[in-house]
mmCIF file of C-alpha atoms and ligand atoms in Angstrom:
data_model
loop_
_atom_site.group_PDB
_atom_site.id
_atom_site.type_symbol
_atom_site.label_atom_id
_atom_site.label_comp_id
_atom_site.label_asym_id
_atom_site.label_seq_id
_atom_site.Cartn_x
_atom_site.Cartn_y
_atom_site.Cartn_z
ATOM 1 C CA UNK A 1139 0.000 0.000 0.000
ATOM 2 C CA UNK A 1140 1.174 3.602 -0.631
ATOM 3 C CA UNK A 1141 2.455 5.547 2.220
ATOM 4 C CA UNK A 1142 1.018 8.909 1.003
ATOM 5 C CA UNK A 1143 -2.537 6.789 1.150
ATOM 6 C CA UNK A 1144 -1.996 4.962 4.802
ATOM 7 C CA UNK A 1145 -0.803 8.732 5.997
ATOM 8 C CA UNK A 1146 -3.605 10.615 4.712
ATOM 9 C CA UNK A 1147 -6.487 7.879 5.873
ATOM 10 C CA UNK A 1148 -4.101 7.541 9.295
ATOM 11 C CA UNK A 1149 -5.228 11.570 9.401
ATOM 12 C CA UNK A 1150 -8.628 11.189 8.659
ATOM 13 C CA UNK A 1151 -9.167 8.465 11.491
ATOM 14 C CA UNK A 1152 -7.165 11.176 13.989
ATOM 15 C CA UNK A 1153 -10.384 13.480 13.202
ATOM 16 C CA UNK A 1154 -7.511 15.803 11.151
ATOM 17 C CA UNK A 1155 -8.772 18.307 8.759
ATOM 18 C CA UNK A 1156 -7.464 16.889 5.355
ATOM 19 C CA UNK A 1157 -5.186 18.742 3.406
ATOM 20 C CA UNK A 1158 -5.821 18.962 -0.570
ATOM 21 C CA UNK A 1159 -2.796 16.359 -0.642
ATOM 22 C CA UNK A 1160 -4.439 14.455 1.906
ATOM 23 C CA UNK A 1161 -7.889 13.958 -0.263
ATOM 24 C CA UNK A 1162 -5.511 13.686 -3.615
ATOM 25 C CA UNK A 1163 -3.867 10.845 -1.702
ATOM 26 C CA UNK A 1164 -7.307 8.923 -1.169
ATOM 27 C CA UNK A 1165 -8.555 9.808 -4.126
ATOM 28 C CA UNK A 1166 -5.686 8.039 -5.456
ATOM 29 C CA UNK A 1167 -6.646 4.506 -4.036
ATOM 30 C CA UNK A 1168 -6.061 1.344 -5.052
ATOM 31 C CA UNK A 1169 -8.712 -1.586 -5.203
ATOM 32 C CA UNK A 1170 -7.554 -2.827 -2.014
ATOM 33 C CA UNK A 1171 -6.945 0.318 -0.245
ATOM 34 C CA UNK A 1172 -10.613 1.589 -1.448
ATOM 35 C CA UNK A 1173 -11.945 -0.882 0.986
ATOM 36 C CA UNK A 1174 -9.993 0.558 3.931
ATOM 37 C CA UNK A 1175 -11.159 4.196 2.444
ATOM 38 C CA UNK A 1176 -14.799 2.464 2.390
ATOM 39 C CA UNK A 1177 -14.798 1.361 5.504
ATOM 40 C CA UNK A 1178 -13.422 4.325 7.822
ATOM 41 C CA UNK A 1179 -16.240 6.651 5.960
ATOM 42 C CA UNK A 1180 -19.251 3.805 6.512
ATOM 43 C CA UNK A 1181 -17.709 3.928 10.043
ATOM 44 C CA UNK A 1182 -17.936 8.089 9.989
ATOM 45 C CA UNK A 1183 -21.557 8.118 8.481
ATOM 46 C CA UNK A 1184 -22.464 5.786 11.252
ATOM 47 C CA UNK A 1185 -20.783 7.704 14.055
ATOM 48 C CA UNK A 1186 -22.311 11.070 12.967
ATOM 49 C CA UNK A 1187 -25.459 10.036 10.905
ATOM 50 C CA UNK A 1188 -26.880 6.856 12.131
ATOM 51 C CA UNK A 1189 -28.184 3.989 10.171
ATOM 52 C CA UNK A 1190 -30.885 6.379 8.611
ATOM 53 C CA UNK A 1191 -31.269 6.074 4.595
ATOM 54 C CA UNK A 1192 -33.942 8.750 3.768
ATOM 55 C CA UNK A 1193 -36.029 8.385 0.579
ATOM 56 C CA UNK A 1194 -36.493 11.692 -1.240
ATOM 57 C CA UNK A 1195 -39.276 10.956 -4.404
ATOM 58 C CA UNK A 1196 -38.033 13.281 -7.615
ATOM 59 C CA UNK A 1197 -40.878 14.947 -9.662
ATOM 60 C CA UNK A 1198 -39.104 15.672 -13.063
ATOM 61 C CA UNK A 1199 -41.763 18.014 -14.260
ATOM 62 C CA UNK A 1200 -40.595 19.650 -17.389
ATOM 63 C CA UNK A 1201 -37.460 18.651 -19.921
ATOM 64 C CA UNK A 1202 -37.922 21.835 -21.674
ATOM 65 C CA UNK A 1203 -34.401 24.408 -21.036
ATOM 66 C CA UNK A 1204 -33.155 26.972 -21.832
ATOM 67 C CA UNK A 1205 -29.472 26.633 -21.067
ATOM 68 C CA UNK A 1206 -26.908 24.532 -23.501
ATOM 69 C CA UNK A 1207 -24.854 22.541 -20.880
ATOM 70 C CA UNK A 1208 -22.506 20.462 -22.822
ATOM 71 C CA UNK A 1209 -22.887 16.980 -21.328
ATOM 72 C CA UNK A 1210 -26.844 17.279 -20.644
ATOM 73 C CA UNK A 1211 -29.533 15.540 -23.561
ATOM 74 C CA UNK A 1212 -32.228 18.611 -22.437
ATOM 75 C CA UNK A 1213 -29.705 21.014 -23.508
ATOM 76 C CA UNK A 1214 -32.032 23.810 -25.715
ATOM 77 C CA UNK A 1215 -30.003 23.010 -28.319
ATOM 78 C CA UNK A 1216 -30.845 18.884 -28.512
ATOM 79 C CA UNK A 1217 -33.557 19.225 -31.236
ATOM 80 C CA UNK A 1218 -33.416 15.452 -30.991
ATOM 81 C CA UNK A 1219 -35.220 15.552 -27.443
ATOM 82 C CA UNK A 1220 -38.635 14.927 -27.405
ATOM 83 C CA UNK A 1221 -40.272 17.468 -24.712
ATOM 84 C CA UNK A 1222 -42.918 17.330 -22.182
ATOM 85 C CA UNK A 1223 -43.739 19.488 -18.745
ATOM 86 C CA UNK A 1224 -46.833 18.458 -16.610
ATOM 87 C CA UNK A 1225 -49.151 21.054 -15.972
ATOM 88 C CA UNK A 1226 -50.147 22.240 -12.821
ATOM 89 C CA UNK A 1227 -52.619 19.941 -11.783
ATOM 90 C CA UNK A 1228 -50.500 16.932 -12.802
ATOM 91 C CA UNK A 1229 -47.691 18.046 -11.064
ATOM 92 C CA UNK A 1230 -49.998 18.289 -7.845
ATOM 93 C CA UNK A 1231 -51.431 15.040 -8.188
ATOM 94 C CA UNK A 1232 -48.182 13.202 -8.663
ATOM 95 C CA UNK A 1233 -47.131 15.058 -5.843
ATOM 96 C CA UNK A 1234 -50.200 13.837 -3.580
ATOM 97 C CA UNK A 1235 -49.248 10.233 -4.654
ATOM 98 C CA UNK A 1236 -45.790 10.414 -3.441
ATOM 99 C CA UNK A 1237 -46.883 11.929 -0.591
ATOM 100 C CA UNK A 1238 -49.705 9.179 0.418
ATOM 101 C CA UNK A 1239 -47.348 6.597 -0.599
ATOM 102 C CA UNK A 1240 -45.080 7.729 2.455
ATOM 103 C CA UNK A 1241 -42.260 10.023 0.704
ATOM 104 C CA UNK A 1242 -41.895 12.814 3.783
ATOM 105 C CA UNK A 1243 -39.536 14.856 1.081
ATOM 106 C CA UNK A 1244 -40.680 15.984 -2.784
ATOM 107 C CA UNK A 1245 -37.958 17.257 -5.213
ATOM 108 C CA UNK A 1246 -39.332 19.223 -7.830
ATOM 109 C CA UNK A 1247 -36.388 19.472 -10.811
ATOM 110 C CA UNK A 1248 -37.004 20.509 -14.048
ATOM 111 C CA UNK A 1249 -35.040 22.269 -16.770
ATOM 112 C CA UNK A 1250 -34.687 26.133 -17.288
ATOM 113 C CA UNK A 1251 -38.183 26.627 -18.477
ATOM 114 C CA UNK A 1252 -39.366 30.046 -18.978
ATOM 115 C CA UNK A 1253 -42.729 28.390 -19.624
ATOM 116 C CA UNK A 1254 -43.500 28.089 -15.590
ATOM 117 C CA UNK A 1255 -43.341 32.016 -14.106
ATOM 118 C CA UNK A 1256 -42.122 32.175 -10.529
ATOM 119 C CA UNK A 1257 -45.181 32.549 -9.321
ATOM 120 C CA UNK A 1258 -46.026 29.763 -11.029
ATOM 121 C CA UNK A 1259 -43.662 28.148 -8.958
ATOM 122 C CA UNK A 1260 -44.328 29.384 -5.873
ATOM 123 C CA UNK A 1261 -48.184 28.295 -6.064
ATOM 124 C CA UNK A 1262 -47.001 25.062 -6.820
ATOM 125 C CA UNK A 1263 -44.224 24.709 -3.707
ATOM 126 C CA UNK A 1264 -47.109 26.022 -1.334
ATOM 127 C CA UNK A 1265 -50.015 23.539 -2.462
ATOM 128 C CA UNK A 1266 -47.270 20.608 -2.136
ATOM 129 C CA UNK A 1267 -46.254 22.107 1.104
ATOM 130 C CA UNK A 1268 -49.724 21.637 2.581
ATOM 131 C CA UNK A 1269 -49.437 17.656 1.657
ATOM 132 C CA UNK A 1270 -46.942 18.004 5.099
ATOM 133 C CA UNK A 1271 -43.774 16.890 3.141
ATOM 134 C CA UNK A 1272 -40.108 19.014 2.854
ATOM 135 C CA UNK A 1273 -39.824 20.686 -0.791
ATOM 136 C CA UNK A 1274 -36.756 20.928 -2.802
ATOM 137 C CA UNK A 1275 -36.773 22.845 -5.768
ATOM 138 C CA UNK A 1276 -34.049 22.447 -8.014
ATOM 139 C CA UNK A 1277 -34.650 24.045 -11.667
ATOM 140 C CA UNK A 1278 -30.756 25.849 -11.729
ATOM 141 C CA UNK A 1279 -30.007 30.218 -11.887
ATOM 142 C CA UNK A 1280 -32.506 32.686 -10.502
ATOM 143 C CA UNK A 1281 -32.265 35.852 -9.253
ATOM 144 C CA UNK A 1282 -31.939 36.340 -5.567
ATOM 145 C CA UNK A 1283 -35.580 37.303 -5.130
ATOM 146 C CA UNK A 1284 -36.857 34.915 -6.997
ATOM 147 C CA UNK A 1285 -35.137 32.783 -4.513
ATOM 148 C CA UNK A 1286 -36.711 34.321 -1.994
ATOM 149 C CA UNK A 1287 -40.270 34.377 -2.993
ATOM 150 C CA UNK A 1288 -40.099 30.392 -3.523
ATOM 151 C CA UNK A 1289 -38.529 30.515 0.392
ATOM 152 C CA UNK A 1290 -41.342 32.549 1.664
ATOM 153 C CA UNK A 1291 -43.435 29.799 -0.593
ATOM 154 C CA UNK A 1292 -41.986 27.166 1.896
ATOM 155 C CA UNK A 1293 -39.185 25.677 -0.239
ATOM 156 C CA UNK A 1294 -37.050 24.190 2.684
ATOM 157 C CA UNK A 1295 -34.163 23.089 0.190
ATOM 158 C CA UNK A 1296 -32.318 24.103 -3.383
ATOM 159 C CA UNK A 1297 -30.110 21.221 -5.443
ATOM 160 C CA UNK A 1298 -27.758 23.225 -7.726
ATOM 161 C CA UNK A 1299 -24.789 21.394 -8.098
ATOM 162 C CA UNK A 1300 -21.085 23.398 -8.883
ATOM 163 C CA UNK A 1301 -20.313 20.757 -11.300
ATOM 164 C CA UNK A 1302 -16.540 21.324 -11.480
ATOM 165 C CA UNK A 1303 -14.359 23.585 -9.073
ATOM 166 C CA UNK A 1304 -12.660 24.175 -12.342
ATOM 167 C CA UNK A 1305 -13.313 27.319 -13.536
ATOM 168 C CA UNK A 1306 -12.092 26.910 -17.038
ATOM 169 C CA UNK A 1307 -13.373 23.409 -17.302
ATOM 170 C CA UNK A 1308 -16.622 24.946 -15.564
ATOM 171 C CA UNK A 1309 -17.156 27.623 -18.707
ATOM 172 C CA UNK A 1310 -16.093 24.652 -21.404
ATOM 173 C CA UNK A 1311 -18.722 22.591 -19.825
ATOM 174 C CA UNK A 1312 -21.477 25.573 -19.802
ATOM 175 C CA UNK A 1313 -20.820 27.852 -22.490
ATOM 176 C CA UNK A 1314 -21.178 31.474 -21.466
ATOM 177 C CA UNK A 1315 -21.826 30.805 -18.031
ATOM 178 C CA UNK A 1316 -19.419 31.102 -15.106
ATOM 179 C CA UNK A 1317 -18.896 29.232 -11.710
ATOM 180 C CA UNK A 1318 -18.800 32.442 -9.528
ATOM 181 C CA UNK A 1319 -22.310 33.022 -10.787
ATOM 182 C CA UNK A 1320 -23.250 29.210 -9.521
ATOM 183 C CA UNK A 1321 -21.643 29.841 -6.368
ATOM 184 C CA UNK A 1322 -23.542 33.144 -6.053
ATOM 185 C CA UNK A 1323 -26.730 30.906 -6.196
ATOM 186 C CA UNK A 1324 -25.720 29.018 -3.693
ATOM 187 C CA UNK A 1325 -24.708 31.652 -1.366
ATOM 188 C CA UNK A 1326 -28.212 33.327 -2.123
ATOM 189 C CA UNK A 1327 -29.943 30.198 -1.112
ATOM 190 C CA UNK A 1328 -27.899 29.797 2.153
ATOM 191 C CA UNK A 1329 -28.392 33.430 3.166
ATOM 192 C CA UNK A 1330 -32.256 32.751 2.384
ATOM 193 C CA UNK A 1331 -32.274 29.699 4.975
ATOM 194 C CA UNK A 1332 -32.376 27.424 2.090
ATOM 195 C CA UNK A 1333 -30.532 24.052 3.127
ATOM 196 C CA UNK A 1334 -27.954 23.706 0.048
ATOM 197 C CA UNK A 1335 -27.753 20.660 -2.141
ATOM 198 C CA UNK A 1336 -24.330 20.980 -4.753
ATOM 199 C CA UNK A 1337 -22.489 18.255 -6.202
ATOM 200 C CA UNK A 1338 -20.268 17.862 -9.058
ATOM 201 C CA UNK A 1339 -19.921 15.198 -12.152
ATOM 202 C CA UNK A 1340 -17.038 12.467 -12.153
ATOM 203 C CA UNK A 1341 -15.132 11.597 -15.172
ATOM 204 C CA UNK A 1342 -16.160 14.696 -17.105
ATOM 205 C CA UNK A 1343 -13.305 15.684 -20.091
ATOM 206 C CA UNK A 1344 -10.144 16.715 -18.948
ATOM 207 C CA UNK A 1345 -10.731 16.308 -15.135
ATOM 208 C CA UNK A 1346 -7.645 15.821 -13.504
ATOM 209 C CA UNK A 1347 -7.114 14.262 -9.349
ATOM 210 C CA UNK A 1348 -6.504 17.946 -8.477
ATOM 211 C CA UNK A 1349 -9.871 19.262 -10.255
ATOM 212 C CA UNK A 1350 -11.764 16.244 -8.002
ATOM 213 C CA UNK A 1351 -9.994 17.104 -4.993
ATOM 214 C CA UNK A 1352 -10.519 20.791 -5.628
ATOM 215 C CA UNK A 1353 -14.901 19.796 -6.021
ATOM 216 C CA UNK A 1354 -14.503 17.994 -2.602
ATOM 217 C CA UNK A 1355 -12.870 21.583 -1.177
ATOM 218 C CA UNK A 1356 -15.012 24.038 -2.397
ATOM 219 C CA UNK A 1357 -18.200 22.162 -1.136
ATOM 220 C CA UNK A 1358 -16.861 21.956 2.558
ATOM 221 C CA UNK A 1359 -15.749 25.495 1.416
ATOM 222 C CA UNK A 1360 -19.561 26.446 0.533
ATOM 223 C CA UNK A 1361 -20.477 24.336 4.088
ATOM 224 C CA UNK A 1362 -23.182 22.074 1.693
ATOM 225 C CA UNK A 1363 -25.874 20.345 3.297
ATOM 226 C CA UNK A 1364 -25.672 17.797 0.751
ATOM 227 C CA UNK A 1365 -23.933 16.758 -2.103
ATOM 228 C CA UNK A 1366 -24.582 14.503 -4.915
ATOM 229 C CA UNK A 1367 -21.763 12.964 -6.367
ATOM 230 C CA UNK A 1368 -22.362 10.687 -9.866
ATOM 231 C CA UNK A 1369 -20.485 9.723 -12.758
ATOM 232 C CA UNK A 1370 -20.495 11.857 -16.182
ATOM 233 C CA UNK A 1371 -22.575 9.852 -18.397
ATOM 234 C CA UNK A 1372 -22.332 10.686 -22.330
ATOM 235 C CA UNK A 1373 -25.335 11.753 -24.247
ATOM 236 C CA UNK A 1374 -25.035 10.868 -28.383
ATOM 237 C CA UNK A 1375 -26.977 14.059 -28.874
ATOM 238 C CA UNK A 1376 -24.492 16.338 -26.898
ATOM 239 C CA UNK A 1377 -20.874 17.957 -27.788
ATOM 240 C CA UNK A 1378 -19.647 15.553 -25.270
ATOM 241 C CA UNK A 1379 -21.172 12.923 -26.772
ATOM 242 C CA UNK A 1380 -17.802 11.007 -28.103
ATOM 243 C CA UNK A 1381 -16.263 10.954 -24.602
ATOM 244 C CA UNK A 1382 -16.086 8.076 -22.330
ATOM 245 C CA UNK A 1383 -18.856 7.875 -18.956
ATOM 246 C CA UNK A 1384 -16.927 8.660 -15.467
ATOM 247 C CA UNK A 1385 -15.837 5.519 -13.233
ATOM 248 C CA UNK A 1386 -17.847 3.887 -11.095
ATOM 249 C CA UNK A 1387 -14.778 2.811 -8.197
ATOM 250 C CA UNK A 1388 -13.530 6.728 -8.672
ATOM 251 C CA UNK A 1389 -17.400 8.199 -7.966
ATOM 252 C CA UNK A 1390 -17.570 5.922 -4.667
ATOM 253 C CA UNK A 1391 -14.478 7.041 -3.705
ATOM 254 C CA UNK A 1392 -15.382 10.468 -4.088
ATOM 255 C CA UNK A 1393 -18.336 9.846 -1.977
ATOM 256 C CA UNK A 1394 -15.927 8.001 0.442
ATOM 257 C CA UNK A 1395 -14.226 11.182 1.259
ATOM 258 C CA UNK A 1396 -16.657 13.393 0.775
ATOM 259 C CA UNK A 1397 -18.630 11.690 3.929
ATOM 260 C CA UNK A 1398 -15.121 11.989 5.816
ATOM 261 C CA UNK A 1399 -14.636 15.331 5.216
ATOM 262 C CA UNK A 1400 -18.213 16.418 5.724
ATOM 263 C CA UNK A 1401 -19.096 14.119 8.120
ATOM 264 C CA UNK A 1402 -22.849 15.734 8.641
ATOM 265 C CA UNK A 1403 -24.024 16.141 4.909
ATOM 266 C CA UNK A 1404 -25.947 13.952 3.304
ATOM 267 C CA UNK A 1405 -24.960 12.292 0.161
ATOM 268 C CA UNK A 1406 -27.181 10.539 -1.961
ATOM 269 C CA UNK A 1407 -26.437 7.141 -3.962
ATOM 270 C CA UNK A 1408 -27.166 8.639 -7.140
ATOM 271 C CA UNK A 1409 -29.033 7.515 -10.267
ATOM 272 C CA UNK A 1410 -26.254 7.761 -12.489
ATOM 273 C CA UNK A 1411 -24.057 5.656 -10.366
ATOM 274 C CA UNK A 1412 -26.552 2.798 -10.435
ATOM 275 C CA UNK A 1413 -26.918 3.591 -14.033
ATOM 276 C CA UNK A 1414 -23.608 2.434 -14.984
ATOM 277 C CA UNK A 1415 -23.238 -0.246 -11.669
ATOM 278 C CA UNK A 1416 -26.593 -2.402 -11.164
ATOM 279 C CA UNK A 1417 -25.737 -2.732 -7.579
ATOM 280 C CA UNK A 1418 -24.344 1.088 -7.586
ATOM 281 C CA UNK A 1419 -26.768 1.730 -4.813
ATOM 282 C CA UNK A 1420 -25.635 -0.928 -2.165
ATOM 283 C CA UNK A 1421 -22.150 0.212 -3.269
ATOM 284 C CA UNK A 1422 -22.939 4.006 -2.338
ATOM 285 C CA UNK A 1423 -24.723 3.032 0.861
ATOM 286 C CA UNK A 1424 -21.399 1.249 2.052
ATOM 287 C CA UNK A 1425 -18.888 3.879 1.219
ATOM 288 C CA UNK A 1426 -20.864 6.775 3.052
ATOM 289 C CA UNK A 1427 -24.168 7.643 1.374
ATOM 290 C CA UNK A 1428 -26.981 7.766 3.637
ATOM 291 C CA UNK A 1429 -30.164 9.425 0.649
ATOM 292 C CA UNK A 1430 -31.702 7.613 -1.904
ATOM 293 C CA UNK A 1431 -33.945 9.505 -4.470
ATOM 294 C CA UNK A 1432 -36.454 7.412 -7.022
ATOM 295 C CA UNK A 1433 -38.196 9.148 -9.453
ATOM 296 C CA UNK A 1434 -42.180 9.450 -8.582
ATOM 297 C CA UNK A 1435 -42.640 11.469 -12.549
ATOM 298 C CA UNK A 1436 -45.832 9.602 -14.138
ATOM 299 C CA UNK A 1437 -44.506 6.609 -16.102
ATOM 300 C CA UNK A 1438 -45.711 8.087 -19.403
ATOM 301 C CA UNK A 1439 -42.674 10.460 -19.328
ATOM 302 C CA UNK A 1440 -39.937 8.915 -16.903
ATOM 303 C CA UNK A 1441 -37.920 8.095 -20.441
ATOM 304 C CA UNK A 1442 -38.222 11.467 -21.475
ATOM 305 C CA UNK A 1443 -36.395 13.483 -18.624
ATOM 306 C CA UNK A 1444 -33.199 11.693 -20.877
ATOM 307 C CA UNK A 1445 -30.407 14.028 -19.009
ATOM 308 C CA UNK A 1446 -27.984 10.870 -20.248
ATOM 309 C CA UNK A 1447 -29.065 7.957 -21.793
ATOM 310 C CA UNK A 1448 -30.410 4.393 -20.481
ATOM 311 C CA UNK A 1449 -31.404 6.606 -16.864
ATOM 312 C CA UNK A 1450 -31.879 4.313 -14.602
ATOM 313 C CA UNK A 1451 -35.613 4.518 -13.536
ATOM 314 C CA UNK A 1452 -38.016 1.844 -12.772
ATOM 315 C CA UNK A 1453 -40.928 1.076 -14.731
ATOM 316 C CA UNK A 1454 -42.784 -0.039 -11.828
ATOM 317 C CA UNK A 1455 -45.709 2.126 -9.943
ATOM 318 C CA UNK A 1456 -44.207 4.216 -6.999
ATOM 319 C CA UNK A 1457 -45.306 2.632 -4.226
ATOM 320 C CA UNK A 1458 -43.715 -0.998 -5.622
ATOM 321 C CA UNK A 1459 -40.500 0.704 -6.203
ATOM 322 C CA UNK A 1460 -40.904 2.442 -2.651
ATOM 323 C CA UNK A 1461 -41.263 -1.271 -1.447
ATOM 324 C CA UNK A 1462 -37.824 -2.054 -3.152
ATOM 325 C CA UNK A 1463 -35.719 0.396 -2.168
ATOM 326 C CA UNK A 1464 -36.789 -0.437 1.502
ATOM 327 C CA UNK A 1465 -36.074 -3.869 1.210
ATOM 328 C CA UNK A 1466 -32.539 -2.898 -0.473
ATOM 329 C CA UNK A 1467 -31.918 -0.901 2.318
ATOM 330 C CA UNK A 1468 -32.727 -3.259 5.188
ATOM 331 C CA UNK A 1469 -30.651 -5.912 3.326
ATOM 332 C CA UNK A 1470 -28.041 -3.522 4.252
ATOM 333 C CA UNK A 1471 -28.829 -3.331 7.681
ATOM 334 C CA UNK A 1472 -29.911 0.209 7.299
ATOM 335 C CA UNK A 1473 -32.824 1.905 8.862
ATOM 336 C CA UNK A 1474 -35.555 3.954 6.371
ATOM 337 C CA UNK A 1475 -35.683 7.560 7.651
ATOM 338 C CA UNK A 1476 -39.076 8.490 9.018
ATOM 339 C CA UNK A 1477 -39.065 12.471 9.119
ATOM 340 C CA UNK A 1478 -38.449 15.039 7.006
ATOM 341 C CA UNK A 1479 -34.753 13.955 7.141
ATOM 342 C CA UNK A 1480 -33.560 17.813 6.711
ATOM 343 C CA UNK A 1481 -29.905 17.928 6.990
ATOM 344 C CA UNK A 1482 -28.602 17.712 10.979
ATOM 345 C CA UNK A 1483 -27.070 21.232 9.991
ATOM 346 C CA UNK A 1484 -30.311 23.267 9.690
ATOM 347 C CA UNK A 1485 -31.401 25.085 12.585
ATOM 348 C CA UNK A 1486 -35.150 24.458 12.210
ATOM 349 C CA UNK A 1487 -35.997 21.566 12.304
ATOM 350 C CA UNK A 1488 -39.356 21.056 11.307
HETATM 351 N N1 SAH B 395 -31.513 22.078 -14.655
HETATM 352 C C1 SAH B 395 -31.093 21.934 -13.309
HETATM 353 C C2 SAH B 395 -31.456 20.615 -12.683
HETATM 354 C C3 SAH B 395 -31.598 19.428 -13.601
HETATM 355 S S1 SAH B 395 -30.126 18.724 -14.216
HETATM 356 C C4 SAH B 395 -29.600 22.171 -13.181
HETATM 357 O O1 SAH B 395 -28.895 22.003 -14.171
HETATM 358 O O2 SAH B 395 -29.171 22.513 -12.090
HETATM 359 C C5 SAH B 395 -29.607 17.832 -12.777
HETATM 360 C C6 SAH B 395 -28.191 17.333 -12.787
HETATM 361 O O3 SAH B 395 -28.010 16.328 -13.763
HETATM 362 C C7 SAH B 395 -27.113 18.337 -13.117
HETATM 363 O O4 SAH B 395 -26.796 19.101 -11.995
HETATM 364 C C8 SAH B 395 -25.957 17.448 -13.571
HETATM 365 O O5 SAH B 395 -25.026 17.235 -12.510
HETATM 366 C C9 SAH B 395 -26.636 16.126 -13.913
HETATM 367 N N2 SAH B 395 -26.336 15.746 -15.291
HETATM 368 C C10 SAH B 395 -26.693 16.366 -16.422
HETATM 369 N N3 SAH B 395 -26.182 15.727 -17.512
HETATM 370 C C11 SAH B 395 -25.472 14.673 -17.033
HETATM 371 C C12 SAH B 395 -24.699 13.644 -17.652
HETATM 372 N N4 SAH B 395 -24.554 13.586 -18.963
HETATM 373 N N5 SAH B 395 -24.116 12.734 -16.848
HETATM 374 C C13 SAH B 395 -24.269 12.784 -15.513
HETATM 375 N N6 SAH B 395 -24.976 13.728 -14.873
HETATM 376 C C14 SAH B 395 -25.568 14.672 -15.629
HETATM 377 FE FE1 SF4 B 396 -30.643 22.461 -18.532
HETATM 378 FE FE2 SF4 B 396 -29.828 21.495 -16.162
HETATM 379 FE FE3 SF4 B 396 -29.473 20.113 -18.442
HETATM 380 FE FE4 SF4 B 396 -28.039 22.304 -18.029
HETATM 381 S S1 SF4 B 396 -27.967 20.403 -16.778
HETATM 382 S S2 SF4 B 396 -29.081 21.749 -19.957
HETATM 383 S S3 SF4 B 396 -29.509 23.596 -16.960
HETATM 384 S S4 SF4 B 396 -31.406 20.609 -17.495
#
């Protein structure tokens, strides 16, 4: 085993803040060293944590965007995509489903889409509000009092991820946009009491071990209440369509550390990650994840919301994939979160 590694994990089981050698070093794991990495941050999650996994139900209500993100299939510019949003009513009703089938948290993401006003928005986070679940919203860049009105709406939580810490890789990625503008966002929605969801992609083009020990930085930076780590996935229809996806072993070991060095956030097994790894949740849930969120969208246009291809979503109604993922997670000795499960940061707790 390498000495740099055994140091830096020798530091992280001291309590030590880690150094940006010290996560390079981990990063930089072997097979047999992952497990050790695995291990100490399934040992952290538990220590700080518990066994809880909480189930968050994603509402994917519109593909329609406005924004040309190179590695995303709803990119404006993907005249390939075929494109749906639910109207109001639908969006309430799947909403009410979710809710009755036991989800205590609703994510509402979408594209950019002009189509919905903030208002619009608002209305809708209040009528899912009264259901008595948490809301996240998660639709990307608004204005600070746009932020705010969807706040005073009750949105408890906003998932914008950074992406990359890479500021240059960050404008390649997003033409014309720039990562101090995302980080803006997120400082907004922290100053509004939002509880802040980032995250970045692994295994996107030119990504080096610095840039992925840099993402792991800037969210303890940003103090994150969550942060969902997947692979890149390549979309034909996209600029970044030729590359190759993102590792599975690197994203868990990203998650790995990321638990260590936030030892409070929570960190989803992501979609993507079971995308590429059938058993990509189990695998999450042992290196430090402690969130799991299934898509509740009407089955009519789960294949639509195609950020990358082959998503992994199940065909089956919610409450049969609710049954599932509970059984997955008591095969792994884990415990289904029964409240809101807001992160142990927030003051309020509701
Ligand atoms: N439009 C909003 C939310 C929807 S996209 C936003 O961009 O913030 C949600 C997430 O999907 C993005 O944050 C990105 O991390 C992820 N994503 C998009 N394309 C992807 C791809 N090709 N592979 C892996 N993840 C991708
Ligand atoms: Fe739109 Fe989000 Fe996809 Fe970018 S990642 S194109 S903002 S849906």
């Amino acid at each position: 085993m390498e000495k740099a590694f055994l140091r830096a994990l020798e530091r992280a089981k001291e309590g030590q803040e880690l150094t940006h050698q010290d996560i390079k070093s981990l990063l930089a794991a072997d097979e047999q060293e992952s497990q050790l990495l695995f291990a100490h941050a399934d040992w952290v999650r538990q220590q700080n944590v518990g066994s809880d996994v909480h189930l968050r139900g994603i509402i994917e209500f519109t593909n329609y965007c406005r924004q040309h993100c190179h590695y995303c299939g709803l990119r404006a510019d993907n005249t390939n995509a075929v494109r749906y949003r639910l109207s109001e009513d639908d969006i309430l009703a799947t909403a009410r489903l979710a809710a009755q089938c036991g989800y205590r948290t609703l994510v509402l993401q979408g594209g950019e889409d002009v189509h919905f006003s903030p208002e619009d928005i608002a209305r809708i986070t209040s009528e899912v509000k009264k259901m008595g679940v948490a809301v996240t919203l998660s639709f990307g860049e608004y204005s600070r009092d746009i932020y705010q009105l969807w706040r005073d709406a009750g949105a408890d939580r906003y998932l914008i991820k950074q992406e990359t810490a890479d500021e240059k890789l960050y404008q390649t990625i997003r033409p014309g946009k720039k990562l101090k503008d995302r980080l803006q966002c997120q400082q907004d929605l922290k100053e509004l009491g939002y509880q802040l969801g980032s995250g970045s992609m692994v295994g996107l083009p030119m990504q080096t071990l610095d840039i992925l020990a840099r993402d792991l930085e800037l969210m303890r930076q940003m103090d994150v209440d969550m942060s969902g780590i997947g692979p890149f996935i390549p979309h034909p229809d996209t600029p970044l369509g030729n590359y190759t996806s993102g590792s599975v072993a690197m994203t868990l070991k990203m998650i790995a550390v990321a638990r260590i060095i936030m030892p409070l956030v929570l960190l989803p097994a992501t979609t993507s990650l079971a995308t590429l790894a059938p058993n990509g949740r189990e695998l999450s849930l042992r290196a430090g994840a402690n969130v799991i969120m299934p898509n509740v969208s009407p089955q009519e246009f789960r294949a639509f919301y195609a950020i990358y291809p082959n998503k992994a979503s199940s065909p089956d109604p919610i409450n049969e994939t609710r049954r599932r993922l509970i059984a997955l997670i008591e095969g792994e000795n884990r415990t289904v979160g029964q409240d809101f499960g807001h992160s142990p940061k927030a003051q309020f707790q509701q």
